[in-house]
GROMACS .gro file of C-alpha atoms in nm:
model
  188
    1MET     CA    1  10.894  14.209   8.208
    2ASP     CA    2  11.064  14.482   8.409
    3VAL     CA    3  11.216  14.792   8.249
    4ARG     CA    4  11.575  14.693   8.337
    5LEU     CA    5  11.538  14.360   8.156
    6GLN     CA    6  11.366  14.524   7.858
    7ARG     CA    7  11.655  14.771   7.828
    8LYS     CA    8  11.911  14.491   7.851
    9ILE     CA    9  11.734  14.287   7.582
   10HIS     CA   10  11.708  14.596   7.360
   11ASN     CA   11  12.080  14.665   7.401
   12LEU     CA   12  12.176  14.303   7.325
   13GLU     CA   13  11.946  14.284   7.024
   14ASN     CA   14  12.080  14.608   6.875
   15ILE     CA   15  12.456  14.589   6.922
   16ASP     CA   16  12.695  14.540   6.632
   17ARG     CA   17  12.808  14.179   6.616
   18VAL     CA   18  12.947  13.912   6.391
   19GLU     CA   19  12.656  13.777   6.187
   20ALA     CA   20  12.543  13.423   6.269
   21LYS     CA   21  12.597  13.318   5.905
   22GLU     CA   22  12.960  13.434   5.937
   23VAL     CA   23  12.998  13.211   6.244
   24PHE     CA   24  12.855  12.917   6.043
   25LYS     CA   25  13.147  12.942   5.798
   26TYR     CA   26  13.385  12.846   6.075
   27LEU     CA   27  13.159  12.622   6.287
   28SER     CA   28  13.037  12.413   5.989
   29PRO     CA   29  12.720  12.287   6.162
   30SER     CA   30  12.575  11.947   6.069
   31ASN     CA   31  12.241  11.794   6.161
   32GLU     CA   32  12.407  11.548   6.401
   33ASP     CA   33  12.594  11.811   6.603
   34HIS     CA   34  12.535  11.892   6.967
   35VAL     CA   35  12.640  12.257   7.006
   36LEU     CA   36  12.719  12.467   7.313
   37ASP     CA   37  12.657  12.842   7.274
   38LEU     CA   38  12.853  13.015   7.551
   39GLY     CA   39  12.730  13.355   7.655
   40ALA     CA   40  12.417  13.288   7.451
   41GLY     CA   41  12.244  13.608   7.562
   42THR     CA   42  11.926  13.666   7.362
   43GLY     CA   43  12.015  13.375   7.137
   44TYR     CA   44  12.117  13.526   6.807
   45ILE     CA   45  12.350  13.228   6.744
   46SER     CA   46  12.142  12.963   6.925
   47LEU     CA   47  11.822  13.049   6.739
   48ALA     CA   48  11.997  13.061   6.400
   49ILE     CA   49  12.202  12.745   6.438
   50ALA     CA   50  11.927  12.530   6.594
   51LYS     CA   51  11.774  12.473   6.250
   52HIS     CA   52  12.098  12.308   6.133
   53VAL     CA   53  12.198  12.086   6.426
   54GLN     CA   54  12.055  11.815   6.649
   55SER     CA   55  12.066  12.019   6.969
   56VAL     CA   56  12.188  12.344   7.120
   57VAL     CA   57  12.259  12.427   7.482
   58ALA     CA   58  12.239  12.803   7.534
   59PHE     CA   59  12.465  12.874   7.832
   60ASP     CA   60  12.478  13.207   8.013
   61PHE     CA   61  12.509  13.342   8.367
   62ASP     CA   62  12.193  13.554   8.323
   63SER     CA   63  11.879  13.348   8.388
   64GLU     CA   64  11.644  13.631   8.284
   65ILE     CA   65  11.806  13.665   7.943
   66LEU     CA   66  11.794  13.288   7.897
   67GLN     CA   67  11.425  13.290   7.988
   68TYR     CA   68  11.374  13.546   7.709
   69LEU     CA   69  11.570  13.322   7.470
   70GLU     CA   70  11.351  13.027   7.569
   71GLU     CA   71  11.036  13.234   7.500
   72MET     CA   72  11.175  13.334   7.159
   73ALA     CA   73  11.251  12.970   7.075
   74THR     CA   74  10.896  12.870   7.173
   75HIS     CA   75  10.753  13.157   6.967
   76LYS     CA   76  10.959  13.043   6.665
   77LYS     CA   77  10.862  12.679   6.730
   78ILE     CA   78  11.225  12.576   6.783
   79LYS     CA   79  11.232  12.275   7.014
   80ASN     CA   80  11.598  12.168   7.021
   81ILE     CA   81  11.739  12.447   7.241
   82ASP     CA   82  11.796  12.382   7.610
   83ILE     CA   83  11.905  12.657   7.843
   84SER     CA   84  12.165  12.627   8.115
   85VAL     CA   85  12.249  12.893   8.371
   86GLY     CA   86  12.595  12.897   8.523
   87ASP     CA   87  12.949  13.016   8.549
   88PHE     CA   88  13.192  12.957   8.261
   89THR     CA   89  13.457  12.846   8.509
   90GLU     CA   90  13.235  12.573   8.663
   91MET     CA   91  12.993  12.456   8.396
   92ASN     CA   92  12.722  12.221   8.516
   93LEU     CA   93  12.751  12.019   8.194
   94VAL     CA   94  12.853  11.660   8.123
   95SER     CA   95  13.210  11.602   8.008
   96GLU     CA   96  13.263  11.525   7.638
   97SER     CA   97  12.900  11.596   7.547
   98PHE     CA   98  12.937  11.855   7.267
   99ASP     CA   99  13.066  11.832   6.911
  100LYS     CA  100  13.108  12.207   6.879
  101SER     CA  101  13.108  12.518   7.094
  102VAL     CA  102  13.100  12.886   7.014
  103ALA     CA  103  13.168  13.186   7.236
  104SER     CA  104  13.086  13.516   7.069
  105ILE     CA  105  13.210  13.825   7.255
  106SER     CA  106  13.164  13.649   7.587
  107LEU     CA  107  13.503  13.544   7.727
  108HIS     CA  108  13.672  13.885   7.769
  109GLU     CA  109  13.534  13.938   8.120
  110VAL     CA  110  13.572  13.581   8.247
  111GLN     CA  111  13.829  13.536   8.523
  112PRO     CA  112  14.030  13.326   8.526
  113LEU     CA  113  14.016  13.277   8.149
  114SER     CA  114  14.234  12.966   8.172
  115THR     CA  115  13.976  12.790   8.390
  116ALA     CA  116  13.692  12.873   8.150
  117LEU     CA  117  13.891  12.742   7.853
  118ARG     CA  118  13.971  12.418   8.038
  119GLU     CA  119  13.597  12.381   8.107
  120ILE     CA  120  13.515  12.431   7.739
  121HIS     CA  121  13.779  12.170   7.655
  122ARG     CA  122  13.628  11.932   7.914
  123VAL     CA  123  13.274  11.945   7.773
  124LEU     CA  124  13.380  11.898   7.411
  125LYS     CA  125  13.406  11.553   7.259
  126GLU     CA  126  13.743  11.436   7.127
  127ASN     CA  127  13.824  11.642   6.814
  128GLY     CA  128  13.542  11.879   6.909
  129MET     CA  129  13.558  12.228   6.763
  130PHE     CA  130  13.565  12.556   6.954
  131VAL     CA  131  13.506  12.886   6.774
  132CYS     CA  132  13.603  13.191   6.980
  133ILE     CA  133  13.501  13.536   6.860
  134GLU     CA  134  13.631  13.831   7.057
  135ILE     CA  135  13.708  14.200   7.032
  136GLU     CA  136  14.081  14.261   6.986
  137LYS     CA  137  14.262  14.440   7.266
  138VAL     CA  138  14.381  14.778   7.139
  139ASP     CA  139  14.566  15.067   7.302
  140GLY     CA  140  14.348  15.340   7.443
  141ILE     CA  141  14.043  15.123   7.513
  142GLN     CA  142  13.985  15.068   7.885
  143ALA     CA  143  13.715  14.800   7.856
  144PRO     CA  144  13.806  14.440   7.944
  145ARG     CA  145  13.966  14.275   7.641
  146VAL     CA  146  14.182  13.972   7.564
  147SER     CA  147  14.427  14.004   7.276
  148SER     CA  148  14.417  13.745   7.000
  149GLU     CA  149  14.769  13.635   7.093
  150GLU     CA  150  14.678  13.588   7.460
  151MET     CA  151  14.359  13.399   7.368
  152ARG     CA  152  14.553  13.175   7.129
  153GLU     CA  153  14.813  13.098   7.396
  154GLU     CA  154  14.548  13.028   7.661
  155MET     CA  155  14.357  12.799   7.423
  156ILE     CA  156  14.674  12.600   7.355
  157LYS     CA  157  14.744  12.570   7.730
  158ALA     CA  158  14.387  12.442   7.779
  159GLY     CA  159  14.452  12.162   7.528
  160PHE     CA  160  14.328  12.303   7.198
  161THR     CA  161  14.509  12.272   6.868
  162ILE     CA  162  14.471  12.601   6.684
  163GLU     CA  163  14.336  12.546   6.335
  164GLU     CA  164  14.293  12.905   6.226
  165VAL     CA  165  14.318  13.265   6.349
  166ILE     CA  166  14.109  13.503   6.141
  167PHE     CA  167  14.092  13.881   6.142
  168PRO     CA  168  13.774  13.946   5.944
  169GLU     CA  169  13.703  14.277   5.771
  170MET     CA  170  13.444  14.375   6.030
  171ASP     CA  171  13.420  14.530   6.368
  172VAL     CA  172  13.197  14.528   6.672
  173ALA     CA  173  13.111  14.867   6.817
  174GLY     CA  174  13.385  15.021   6.605
  175GLN     CA  175  13.654  14.782   6.735
  176PRO     CA  176  13.833  14.503   6.544
  177VAL     CA  177  13.741  14.142   6.611
  178TYR     CA  178  13.921  13.812   6.575
  179ILE     CA  179  13.803  13.455   6.535
  180ILE     CA  180  14.007  13.161   6.660
  181VAL     CA  181  13.911  12.808   6.562
  182GLY     CA  182  14.050  12.534   6.784
  183LEU     CA  183  14.009  12.158   6.802
  184LYS     CA  184  14.011  11.956   7.120
  185SER     CA  185  14.329  11.757   7.123
  186GLU     CA  186  14.434  11.500   7.380
  187SER     CA  187  14.252  11.520   7.713
  188LYS     CA  188  14.411  11.730   7.984
   0.00000   0.00000   0.00000
């Protein structure tokens, strides 16, 4: 493994983030679920949730990170995680194939966001659940961010019914986060 990849893995493994068990509260995984983990990275959600669902597809644009995730799954003897490399705006996934999807701190840099959200909507089954976790846009921070209001509006435009918007008492890298839970409504 090259030094650049080792550094990237180290950074991803050691950043502040919303705990997987916190995500479970909103995702409510069941052993029959097929789950899509968008921006899976090193797999902190994929590896944790795989024990509770039928299957997980770990989706990311970074094939090297997904290879690491695959090695970790093999090491932990987890056999129900498949990896998929691609672009959030053109997912190479079958329509209506997932019961639930989660994107944890992974949509803020995707352009156009509306296209990515329509793709998430497309791959979810009818009444499928999407849990979006993002860092709130705040004044003075120059990094790419999407405000909770903008994300909520874009999710509605993509065809989601918003079930809940949560502002948990936690932060990521010293910045506030939000969680939006949406259900796939009528096909668009």
